């Protein structure tokens, strides 16, 4: 039997799975397609790391590792929903919840000293940050808005905030002494094993990473951020925001960049509250309270300290003395500095640009903002968009073009910060990368506290990336632009490789350009305003940014994108959009039994998965499922059956019912497979006849609280009960 793997992940996508997966399983089975599940949630990943501490009933397999092996085979067909890329506060919260559920897990050691604590810290390190994506993404990314979604967005444009030519919103970035300016890159000539080491001023050598295996043709980069320069920069921007009377906000990637960006976030917290840390820094450190975890964790932890009240007063004084902080939730007093994973740059910056360049202030109103993005690698992209909006006004979703993306990410390409090659420098000296023969390839002079990091990009993924870019340009006729800056060390090497590999493909009649990111942004925006499409061909981090930036402007969300990863060994990985809004949706469900999560991304990924299966396994029924699901999704959009914005309309569960109805009708009406048509005709008729009854049952549960038995690890029985409240629908589906 042909098989699709559907992943259990976290938060709103996981809750939606409890409702949608039974529909998928029932429909797929009729066409001889088996749907299996694997748990790659944060809680599941944690549990898999500690089998030695758990009972037989509690243990579970390392599903992520299993899928990583599957992704390297031609048979892979994996649907991946958004998952938590855990920051330290999220990890701690998940561990606490699991402990309360009876799992004998150790606390996360903040400052491990013993060998046991270091070993525990290493296990937790495997599940933090972007732990899932590098394992599964054995191919490069093809991400675009399906034509049906784009057509719907043009016919029903989402709201865009007006822009004023006098807007004071801007991006602030370092421009020097940062990761971008200090980058050094080399191409490895032959397979080797490198070593990363720190050489102190007195000549003492400390090995930071003993073995980094590399292949011939691979690009290896090393860089660092000068922390003294960072702190000067932050102090200047805090003063600037105060002087310009705009909100202060910082935008980082404390999830994917799980080591470097939480440290930078901690420096921002310290810079904003200098008096607090001058007076109480030692006491906070002695109590194990780290600014890297954010203001929220600090305020919660100090209640048990003798100086707790004084520390809280110092925090309030800092808020009074500084510029107004941008808010995550002004009603609850949650600031931009409360939680490092609350303001993720790729989601927060497009949302700000879409909302007139505004963020929410402490007064609950919108205000112009100074958006601080310390590293200058891609900050210019956002400044270019802001300048364009200031000059030309907001974009018009009814007429604007698209910017689909071809992203370099296979084999953990450019995975800065998501691995164990990032270090907070312990002492003055030199950090260097040394090859197997003892030759120094990369070397930086560093000071205590500087943040040094390295990454790898193998040659095979680069070749595949170029091929995919040409393939998409040929399929669409749109220009393909490689967003590469010849003045940056890593990009200069990639430009040479791109120019070397392009002649391997037929590019006659195609427009293929290479531009620095800010220039590529300006070029794409000019075309967008004319209603023209432009393919952005980018590295991994910029892929993450662009596949939120442009969809949020075009569609109002990045969750409605089709994300296909053609795996290099012939399999397929189908991703379902972004999960940035997932936490708020869970909070709403628990409060009023209403889940606003839109599963449209899941619909697109599922259709692409069926289509891939049809071609790979020769399953005609899978192709029928794909074709009918595509048509059903078109009807779903045309009839506007996505979750409504507020209580009283259909939510995620109602949207799944309507997708099931339209899909059954399409299957019953199709002529390619008479057996499938006969199987689905009674279901289609029954669902249509009982439509109002089912909708009434789904609406009846709204308004009161919902108990799902846990945030990071819901109770399966409770979550199923909450997400499948219509007995009529459940019974009708079971009859299939």
XYZ file of C-alpha atoms in Angstrom:
736
model
C 0.000 0.000 0.000
C 1.292 3.468 -0.874
C 2.133 5.489 2.252
C 2.096 9.146 3.295
C 3.652 10.255 6.600
C 1.676 13.006 8.349
C 3.542 14.711 11.188
C 2.197 15.528 14.630
C 3.698 18.862 15.616
C 2.673 21.582 18.077
C 0.139 24.203 19.100
C -2.631 25.121 16.633
C -1.419 22.867 13.773
C -1.463 19.896 16.151
C -4.980 20.703 17.358
C -6.155 21.060 13.761
C -4.693 17.631 13.048
C -7.072 16.028 15.545
C -9.929 17.304 13.355
C -8.487 16.982 9.848
C -6.493 13.739 10.004
C -9.562 11.452 10.384
C -10.913 12.945 7.143
C -7.602 12.375 5.350
C -7.341 8.775 6.580
C -10.904 7.914 5.569
C -10.652 9.406 2.069
C -7.131 8.116 1.354
C -7.946 4.552 2.378
C -10.551 4.308 -0.390
C -7.794 4.867 -2.935
C -5.367 2.403 -1.389
C -3.272 5.093 0.306
C -2.192 4.528 3.901
C -1.548 7.543 6.137
C 0.883 7.051 9.004
C 1.816 9.577 11.676
C 5.105 10.492 13.355
C 5.509 12.707 16.404
C 8.056 15.486 15.897
C 6.502 17.863 18.432
C 8.709 19.616 20.967
C 7.319 17.380 23.732
C 7.838 14.275 21.623
C 11.409 15.256 20.821
C 12.135 15.846 24.518
C 10.664 12.496 25.574
C 12.676 10.673 22.904
C 15.915 12.020 24.402
C 15.378 10.485 27.864
C 14.285 6.828 27.503
C 16.519 5.867 30.440
C 14.430 7.974 32.846
C 10.947 6.947 31.712
C 8.596 3.999 32.108
C 7.822 1.601 29.269
C 4.465 3.312 28.718
C 6.070 6.765 28.562
C 8.950 5.985 26.223
C 8.587 6.798 22.554
C 10.789 6.347 19.531
C 12.886 9.107 18.028
C 10.521 9.775 15.141
C 12.541 12.744 13.911
C 15.655 10.607 13.455
C 13.591 7.974 11.642
C 12.124 10.574 9.272
C 15.597 11.989 8.678
C 16.671 8.596 7.355
C 13.479 8.235 5.317
C 14.034 11.675 3.740
C 17.183 10.325 2.084
C 15.264 7.604 0.235
C 13.168 7.740 -2.968
C 10.101 6.498 -1.057
C 9.843 9.511 1.246
C 6.469 11.266 1.179
C 6.266 13.448 4.272
C 3.755 16.167 5.129
C 5.338 18.483 7.681
C 3.228 20.929 9.654
C 4.758 23.917 11.489
C 6.547 22.943 14.693
C 7.974 24.833 17.655
C 11.609 25.852 17.194
C 12.145 26.070 20.910
C 13.843 28.907 22.726
C 15.117 28.239 26.257
C 11.943 29.624 27.918
C 9.760 27.423 25.678
C 11.920 24.383 26.416
C 11.682 25.006 30.162
C 7.911 25.417 29.951
C 7.543 22.171 27.997
C 9.731 20.275 30.461
C 7.728 21.654 33.398
C 4.449 20.562 31.800
C 5.792 17.073 31.101
C 7.084 16.787 34.664
C 3.603 17.699 35.920
C 2.205 14.961 33.663
C 4.432 12.417 35.425
C 7.498 12.307 33.184
C 10.717 12.042 35.220
C 12.650 14.603 33.188
C 15.581 16.612 34.548
C 15.429 20.393 34.804
C 17.276 22.281 32.073
C 20.719 23.169 33.499
C 21.402 26.883 32.921
C 25.087 26.709 33.920
C 26.127 23.064 33.795
C 29.202 22.283 35.883
C 29.097 18.541 36.484
C 29.517 15.987 33.703
C 25.938 14.846 34.320
C 24.567 18.362 33.866
C 26.641 18.855 30.717
C 25.277 15.603 29.307
C 21.688 16.653 30.128
C 22.293 20.058 28.530
C 23.611 18.332 25.397
C 20.479 16.168 25.132
C 18.221 19.201 25.433
C 20.381 20.985 22.872
C 19.307 18.422 20.283
C 15.652 19.482 20.490
C 16.070 23.261 20.667
C 16.015 25.826 17.893
C 15.513 24.700 14.334
C 16.031 21.053 15.288
C 13.506 19.578 12.845
C 14.141 21.357 9.570
C 17.833 20.508 9.041
C 17.014 16.827 9.560
C 14.086 16.611 7.139
C 15.113 19.088 4.470
C 17.178 16.846 2.230
C 16.170 19.031 -0.689
C 15.813 22.680 -1.602
C 12.659 24.731 -1.217
C 10.079 25.656 -3.871
C 7.588 27.947 -2.141
C 4.832 29.867 -3.893
C 1.225 30.989 -3.641
C -1.097 28.557 -5.459
C -2.975 30.249 -8.287
C -6.313 29.703 -6.525
C -5.058 31.540 -3.417
C -3.630 34.405 -5.440
C -6.873 34.734 -7.392
C -8.871 34.769 -4.158
C -6.584 37.410 -2.630
C -7.073 39.643 -5.660
C -10.855 39.189 -5.610
C -11.049 39.614 -1.826
C -8.059 41.803 -0.893
C -7.047 41.827 2.739
C -6.745 45.079 4.659
C -3.490 47.030 4.318
C -2.720 49.977 6.593
C -2.154 53.311 4.858
C 1.377 54.727 4.813
C 2.250 58.367 5.443
C 5.169 60.065 3.641
C 6.007 61.514 7.071
C 6.310 58.078 8.717
C 9.255 57.947 11.126
C 9.485 54.155 11.037
C 12.949 52.866 10.161
C 15.328 49.954 10.589
C 18.493 50.364 12.650
C 21.394 47.988 12.012
C 25.087 47.847 12.934
C 26.707 47.796 9.511
C 30.129 47.025 11.004
C 31.572 44.786 13.714
C 28.665 42.397 13.094
C 28.236 38.927 11.585
C 27.927 40.234 8.041
C 31.035 42.423 8.122
C 33.293 39.908 9.912
C 32.468 36.905 7.735
C 35.295 34.841 6.257
C 34.566 32.010 3.810
C 36.566 29.247 2.165
C 35.902 26.448 -0.333
C 37.144 23.063 0.862
C 39.360 21.393 -1.726
C 38.992 17.767 -0.589
C 37.118 15.712 2.009
C 38.522 16.574 5.420
C 37.820 16.966 9.130
C 38.146 20.485 10.510
C 38.624 21.654 14.083
C 37.344 24.849 15.731
C 39.535 26.136 18.556
C 40.099 29.150 20.779
C 43.657 30.341 21.406
C 43.888 32.590 24.463
C 46.306 35.503 24.769
C 48.686 33.301 26.799
C 48.686 30.627 24.100
C 46.270 28.223 25.851
C 44.329 26.263 23.226
C 40.734 25.229 23.958
C 39.046 23.008 21.389
C 35.511 24.300 20.842
C 34.501 21.670 18.294
C 36.889 18.753 17.749
C 35.456 17.411 14.490
C 33.641 19.134 11.649
C 33.413 16.760 8.696
C 33.495 18.509 5.309
C 33.351 17.464 1.669
C 35.184 18.623 -1.419
C 33.621 21.769 -2.876
C 31.854 22.653 0.386
C 31.662 26.280 1.513
C 32.642 26.882 5.156
C 32.093 30.242 6.839
C 33.117 31.699 10.159
C 32.147 35.052 11.619
C 31.560 36.870 14.898
C 29.718 39.801 16.420
C 31.765 42.214 18.529
C 29.720 42.524 21.696
C 31.278 45.809 22.852
C 30.221 47.327 19.521
C 26.779 45.725 19.868
C 26.266 47.305 23.291
C 27.333 50.747 22.017
C 24.971 50.351 19.072
C 22.050 49.360 21.306
C 22.583 52.295 23.657
C 22.601 54.642 20.646
C 19.355 53.187 19.262
C 17.561 53.393 22.614
C 18.531 57.072 22.800
C 17.518 57.561 19.147
C 14.053 56.070 19.693
C 13.550 58.349 22.687
C 14.709 61.432 20.753
C 12.570 60.614 17.696
C 9.538 59.773 19.875
C 8.996 56.366 18.275
C 8.590 52.907 19.746
C 11.713 50.823 20.343
C 11.605 47.219 19.178
C 14.158 44.504 18.511
C 13.664 41.834 15.846
C 15.724 38.644 16.052
C 15.461 34.947 15.223
C 15.851 33.459 18.708
C 14.418 30.141 17.498
C 16.364 29.231 14.352
C 19.429 31.113 15.668
C 19.046 29.295 18.953
C 22.487 30.146 20.398
C 23.460 33.553 19.016
C 20.174 35.455 19.033
C 19.099 34.705 22.623
C 22.487 36.089 23.701
C 21.911 39.215 21.585
C 18.400 39.481 23.063
C 19.935 39.381 26.538
C 22.222 42.272 25.630
C 19.190 44.263 24.463
C 17.446 43.662 27.793
C 20.565 44.793 29.666
C 20.988 47.853 27.444
C 17.397 48.936 27.994
C 17.686 48.587 31.787
C 21.269 49.704 32.513
C 20.607 50.848 36.091
C 18.805 47.615 36.928
C 21.781 45.490 35.910
C 24.352 47.828 37.457
C 22.583 47.549 40.818
C 21.262 43.988 40.789
C 23.146 42.170 38.025
C 25.244 40.166 40.473
C 22.206 39.116 42.518
C 20.307 38.080 39.372
C 23.252 36.046 38.112
C 23.716 34.354 41.502
C 20.038 33.358 41.401
C 20.447 31.837 37.930
C 18.271 34.510 36.274
C 19.482 35.254 32.761
C 18.513 38.331 30.715
C 18.681 36.020 27.689
C 15.350 34.520 28.797
C 13.654 37.918 28.652
C 11.982 40.389 30.947
C 9.001 38.114 31.565
C 11.124 35.289 33.007
C 13.091 37.799 35.073
C 9.999 39.382 36.629
C 8.560 35.958 37.396
C 11.766 34.662 38.989
C 12.624 37.664 41.195
C 9.475 37.271 43.295
C 11.392 34.739 45.401
C 14.429 37.012 45.942
C 14.844 39.294 48.968
C 15.449 42.183 46.558
C 12.422 41.210 44.466
C 10.349 44.322 45.077
C 13.328 46.611 44.534
C 14.183 44.832 41.280
C 10.599 45.211 40.037
C 10.742 48.902 40.929
C 13.992 49.240 38.975
C 12.341 47.595 35.978
C 9.466 50.070 36.155
C 11.920 52.945 36.442
C 13.722 51.697 33.337
C 10.436 51.573 31.442
C 9.647 55.123 32.589
C 13.077 56.488 31.649
C 13.477 54.827 28.256
C 11.555 55.175 25.003
C 8.168 53.500 24.778
C 8.580 49.799 24.064
C 6.703 48.068 21.281
C 4.218 45.635 22.788
C 3.358 42.029 22.072
C 0.157 42.393 24.122
C -0.464 45.888 25.447
C -3.547 44.746 27.413
C -1.422 42.325 29.431
C 1.673 44.531 29.609
C 3.779 42.065 27.586
C 6.569 44.040 25.930
C 8.857 43.392 22.999
C 11.503 42.365 25.556
C 9.432 39.902 27.583
C 10.107 36.659 25.662
C 12.866 36.144 23.056
C 10.656 33.942 20.868
C 7.700 36.369 20.862
C 9.107 38.746 18.237
C 10.616 36.703 15.418
C 11.960 38.957 12.675
C 10.550 37.115 9.653
C 6.981 37.321 11.008
C 7.108 40.575 13.001
C 8.624 42.862 10.350
C 6.099 42.044 7.570
C 3.245 42.467 10.060
C 4.610 45.899 10.970
C 4.990 46.909 7.315
C 1.456 45.716 6.568
C 0.139 47.835 9.472
C 1.292 51.267 8.202
C 4.782 50.710 9.612
C 3.273 50.661 13.090
C 3.565 48.470 16.145
C 1.403 48.606 19.253
C 2.526 50.863 22.079
C 1.953 50.663 25.867
C -1.119 52.904 25.397
C -2.804 50.294 23.194
C -2.452 52.491 20.094
C -0.369 52.132 16.914
C 2.862 54.134 16.572
C 5.850 54.571 14.294
C 8.697 52.316 15.335
C 12.472 52.021 15.281
C 12.981 48.370 14.365
C 16.387 47.261 15.628
C 17.928 44.389 13.651
C 21.537 44.301 14.915
C 23.157 42.172 12.198
C 23.192 43.925 8.826
C 23.113 40.823 6.596
C 19.470 41.304 5.575
C 18.285 44.372 7.490
C 18.496 46.389 4.252
C 15.711 44.272 2.747
C 13.217 45.612 5.287
C 14.499 49.189 5.082
C 14.049 49.071 1.304
C 10.415 47.954 1.672
C 9.765 50.668 4.275
C 11.292 53.351 2.023
C 9.199 52.111 -0.905
C 5.971 52.283 1.137
C 6.881 55.736 2.437
C 7.385 56.930 -1.150
C 4.577 55.077 -2.935
C 2.067 54.097 -0.250
C 0.800 50.670 0.768
C 0.702 47.812 -1.696
C -2.612 46.825 -3.275
C -3.320 43.091 -2.838
C -5.902 43.299 -5.641
C -3.275 44.138 -8.252
C 0.177 43.307 -6.886
C 2.443 40.603 -8.249
C 4.045 37.703 -6.410
C 7.548 36.847 -5.229
C 7.783 33.043 -5.055
C 10.984 31.621 -3.575
C 13.561 29.007 -4.450
C 15.536 28.470 -1.264
C 18.908 26.846 -0.646
C 18.471 24.646 2.435
C 19.308 21.009 1.598
C 21.684 19.172 3.930
C 21.502 21.956 6.557
C 22.852 24.562 4.118
C 23.572 27.914 5.794
C 22.123 26.734 9.110
C 23.744 29.491 11.172
C 23.019 29.043 14.847
C 20.965 25.868 14.624
C 23.829 23.591 15.534
C 26.834 23.267 17.785
C 29.156 25.618 15.921
C 28.167 28.815 17.759
C 30.068 29.955 20.870
C 30.138 32.798 23.358
C 33.860 33.613 23.506
C 35.281 32.830 26.986
C 38.411 35.020 26.862
C 40.383 37.399 24.640
C 42.370 35.719 21.908
C 41.716 34.095 18.549
C 39.054 31.700 17.279
C 40.250 29.739 14.285
C 39.160 26.941 11.993
C 41.975 24.478 11.298
C 42.050 21.728 8.672
C 43.314 18.158 9.068
C 46.847 19.186 8.102
C 46.932 21.873 10.801
C 46.539 24.805 8.390
C 44.413 27.732 9.556
C 41.510 28.380 7.149
C 39.599 31.057 9.101
C 40.801 33.221 11.983
C 39.234 36.015 14.045
C 40.637 38.106 16.892
C 37.963 38.170 19.585
C 37.169 39.612 23.011
C 35.330 38.033 25.965
C 31.602 37.717 25.298
C 31.875 38.037 21.517
C 29.559 35.660 19.630
C 31.402 33.463 17.114
C 29.639 31.094 14.753
C 30.263 28.954 11.682
C 28.180 27.202 9.070
C 28.547 24.810 6.164
C 26.998 24.677 2.699
C 27.702 21.572 0.663
C 28.274 21.753 -3.073
C 25.589 19.253 -4.125
C 22.730 21.358 -2.674
C 24.108 24.459 -4.435
C 24.039 22.639 -7.787
C 20.481 21.430 -7.078
C 19.440 24.967 -6.047
C 20.638 26.410 -9.371
C 18.818 23.640 -11.245
C 15.578 24.290 -9.333
C 15.816 28.035 -10.015
C 16.138 27.433 -13.757
C 13.302 24.878 -13.638
C 10.942 27.349 -11.961
C 11.942 30.186 -14.292
C 11.251 27.942 -17.284
C 7.899 26.765 -15.849
C 6.630 30.273 -15.058
C 8.403 32.628 -17.470
C 9.158 34.933 -14.528
C 12.642 36.385 -13.973
C 14.727 34.503 -11.400
C 16.947 36.692 -9.219
C 19.715 35.274 -7.049
C 19.830 37.494 -3.941
C 23.616 37.491 -3.482
C 25.971 40.324 -2.504
C 29.406 40.242 -4.132
C 30.851 42.323 -1.269
C 29.982 39.627 1.303
C 32.452 36.755 1.664
C 30.000 33.836 1.535
C 27.929 35.341 -1.267
C 30.991 36.033 -3.414
C 31.799 32.315 -3.382
C 28.180 31.388 -4.174
C 28.132 33.860 -7.081
C 31.147 32.103 -8.584
C 29.467 28.719 -8.180
C 26.163 29.949 -9.639
C 27.951 31.359 -12.682
C 29.805 28.068 -13.051
C 26.682 25.865 -12.829
C 24.192 27.931 -14.871
C 25.729 26.840 -18.230
C 24.793 23.247 -17.316
C 21.150 24.188 -17.964
C 19.131 25.568 -20.859
C 18.625 29.234 -19.972
C 17.831 30.500 -23.471
C 15.028 33.032 -23.325
C 15.088 33.192 -19.514
C 15.876 36.242 -17.401
C 18.279 35.228 -14.640
C 19.953 37.951 -12.578
C 22.284 38.224 -9.583
C 21.655 41.192 -7.256
C 22.538 42.205 -3.703
C 19.530 41.689 -1.381
C 18.539 45.365 -1.056
C 18.793 45.857 -4.843
C 16.865 42.631 -5.478
C 14.179 43.895 -3.101
C 13.846 47.196 -4.965
C 13.716 45.382 -8.329
C 11.027 42.972 -7.059
C 8.955 45.769 -5.502
C 8.965 47.760 -8.728
C 7.642 44.700 -10.562
C 5.130 43.900 -7.781
C 3.530 47.324 -8.177
C 3.119 46.596 -11.900
C 1.450 43.269 -11.086
C 4.454 41.226 -12.238
C 5.995 38.152 -10.599
C 9.676 37.738 -9.718
C 11.265 34.558 -8.357
C 13.589 35.211 -5.415
C 16.412 32.665 -5.335
C 17.956 32.881 -1.898
C 20.014 31.233 0.787
C 18.444 29.541 3.774
C 18.004 32.421 6.225
C 16.743 34.823 3.581
C 14.415 32.065 2.342
C 12.857 32.105 5.806
C 12.470 35.895 5.683
C 11.156 36.202 2.123
C 8.596 33.412 2.449
C 6.948 35.440 5.216
C 7.572 38.967 3.942
C 5.993 38.766 0.505
C 3.100 36.369 1.276
C 2.030 38.499 4.256
C 1.941 41.552 1.991
C 0.269 39.714 -0.906
C -2.112 37.361 0.920
C -2.286 38.663 4.461
C -0.640 35.484 5.756
C 2.183 33.090 4.946
C 0.081 30.089 6.031
C -1.577 29.798 2.598
C 1.607 29.051 0.672
C 2.393 25.840 -1.183
C 5.779 24.653 0.038
C 7.276 21.751 -1.894
C 10.712 20.323 -1.135
C 11.802 17.999 -3.968
C 14.175 15.756 -1.997
C 17.452 15.158 -3.796
C 17.120 11.358 -3.710
C 13.669 11.410 -5.300
C 11.272 11.660 -2.380
C 9.027 14.567 -1.472
C 8.599 16.777 1.591
C 5.476 18.924 1.653
C 5.350 21.768 4.162
C 2.204 23.559 5.184
C 3.018 27.199 5.783
C 4.129 29.211 8.772
C 3.077 28.782 12.385
C 3.857 32.222 13.791
C 0.280 32.834 14.932
C -0.178 29.349 16.385
C 0.269 30.241 20.092
C -2.462 32.909 20.042
C -4.873 30.467 18.409
C -4.322 27.906 21.159
C -4.965 30.551 23.811
C -8.244 31.450 22.116
C -9.324 27.819 21.889
C -8.680 27.196 25.585
C -10.497 30.395 26.513
C -13.571 30.163 24.265
C -13.450 26.869 22.338
C -12.781 28.564 19.026
C -9.793 27.671 16.824
C -9.046 30.246 14.172
C -6.144 28.328 12.612
C -6.517 28.138 8.819
C -5.639 24.695 7.435
C -5.466 25.867 3.822
C -1.733 25.129 3.779
C -2.483 21.560 4.808
C -4.966 21.222 1.929
C -2.348 22.329 -0.611
C 0.389 20.149 0.861
C -1.898 17.118 0.895
C -2.841 17.544 -2.769
C 0.832 17.873 -3.743
C 1.639 14.794 -1.647
C -1.061 12.718 -3.389
C 0.196 13.901 -6.778
C 3.784 12.961 -5.928
C 2.600 9.551 -4.705
C 0.666 8.976 -7.913
C 3.779 9.558 -9.994
C 6.154 7.662 -7.724
C 3.974 4.636 -6.943
C 1.813 4.627 -10.072
C -1.311 4.923 -7.924
C -4.134 6.176 -10.142
C -6.430 6.676 -7.173
C -3.900 9.010 -5.546
C -3.979 11.211 -8.648
C -7.771 11.307 -8.494
C -7.554 12.334 -4.837
C -5.096 15.092 -5.774
C -7.171 16.446 -8.660
C -10.459 16.394 -6.750
C -8.878 17.950 -3.662
C -7.519 20.784 -5.807
C -10.982 21.447 -7.216
C -12.576 21.167 -3.776
C -10.096 23.692 -2.399
C -11.048 26.084 -5.190
C -14.718 25.749 -4.194
C -13.725 26.169 -0.540
C -12.013 29.478 -1.354
C -14.768 30.700 -3.634
C -17.366 30.040 -0.917
C -15.111 31.642 1.717
C -15.131 28.760 4.184
C -11.881 29.596 5.962
C -12.296 30.269 9.706
C -13.994 33.582 10.412
C -12.227 36.246 12.447
C -14.381 35.993 15.548
C -16.615 33.820 17.680
C -19.972 32.868 16.151
C -18.718 31.955 12.684
C -17.226 28.664 11.560
C -13.762 27.960 12.919
C -11.091 25.446 11.928
C -13.428 22.508 12.575
C -16.150 23.996 10.388
C -13.656 24.651 7.596
C -12.651 20.969 7.701
C -16.283 19.914 7.377
C -16.762 22.064 4.289
C -13.549 20.793 2.721
C -14.776 17.229 3.356
C -18.157 18.076 1.776
C -16.705 19.671 -1.351
C -14.070 16.951 -1.713
C -16.693 14.184 -1.442
C -18.802 15.943 -4.067
C -15.848 16.213 -6.440
C -14.952 12.548 -5.907
C -18.547 11.490 -6.524
C -18.729 13.532 -9.736
C -15.373 12.588 -11.296
C -15.260 10.033 -14.105
C -11.647 8.841 -13.909
C -12.353 6.152 -11.285
C -15.893 4.739 -11.152
C -15.218 2.750 -7.969
C -14.188 5.891 -6.109
C -17.162 7.778 -7.489
C -19.513 5.065 -6.257
C -17.826 4.974 -2.835
C -18.182 8.700 -2.269
C -21.629 9.339 -3.753
C -23.558 8.355 -0.576
C -21.166 10.327 1.618
C -21.488 13.457 -0.518
C -25.290 13.198 -0.440
C -25.428 12.651 3.337
C -23.012 15.481 4.154
C -24.976 17.871 1.952
C -28.296 16.801 3.486
C -27.000 17.181 7.034
C -24.959 20.348 6.453
C -26.997 22.606 8.752
C -27.210 20.001 11.500
C -23.446 19.513 11.475
C -22.715 23.248 11.415
C -25.114 23.798 14.303
C -23.343 21.112 16.350
C -19.964 22.693 15.617
C -21.185 26.180 16.543
C -22.918 25.006 19.719
C -19.656 24.323 21.572
C -18.240 27.830 21.098
C -18.063 30.355 23.909
C -16.922 28.383 26.926
C -13.468 27.143 27.932
C -11.976 24.011 26.379
C -9.821 21.498 28.249
C -7.209 19.881 26.015
C -5.086 18.542 28.867
C -1.860 20.362 28.084
C -0.267 22.993 25.863
C 2.898 21.229 24.708
C 1.494 17.706 25.068
C -2.315 17.724 24.939
C -4.217 14.711 26.170
C -5.163 12.872 22.953
C -8.619 11.854 24.170
C -9.498 15.336 25.420
C -8.106 17.045 22.313
C -10.031 14.665 20.050
C -13.230 15.412 21.947
C -12.698 19.160 21.624
C -11.748 19.071 17.956
C -14.465 16.583 16.834
C -17.607 17.867 18.591
C -20.145 17.006 15.872
C -21.501 13.501 16.465
C -23.393 13.681 13.160
C -20.253 14.458 11.162
C -18.212 11.819 12.988
C -20.829 9.118 12.383
C -21.229 10.060 8.716
C -17.482 9.964 8.146
C -17.223 6.617 9.914
C -19.818 5.194 7.511
C -17.342 5.606 4.658
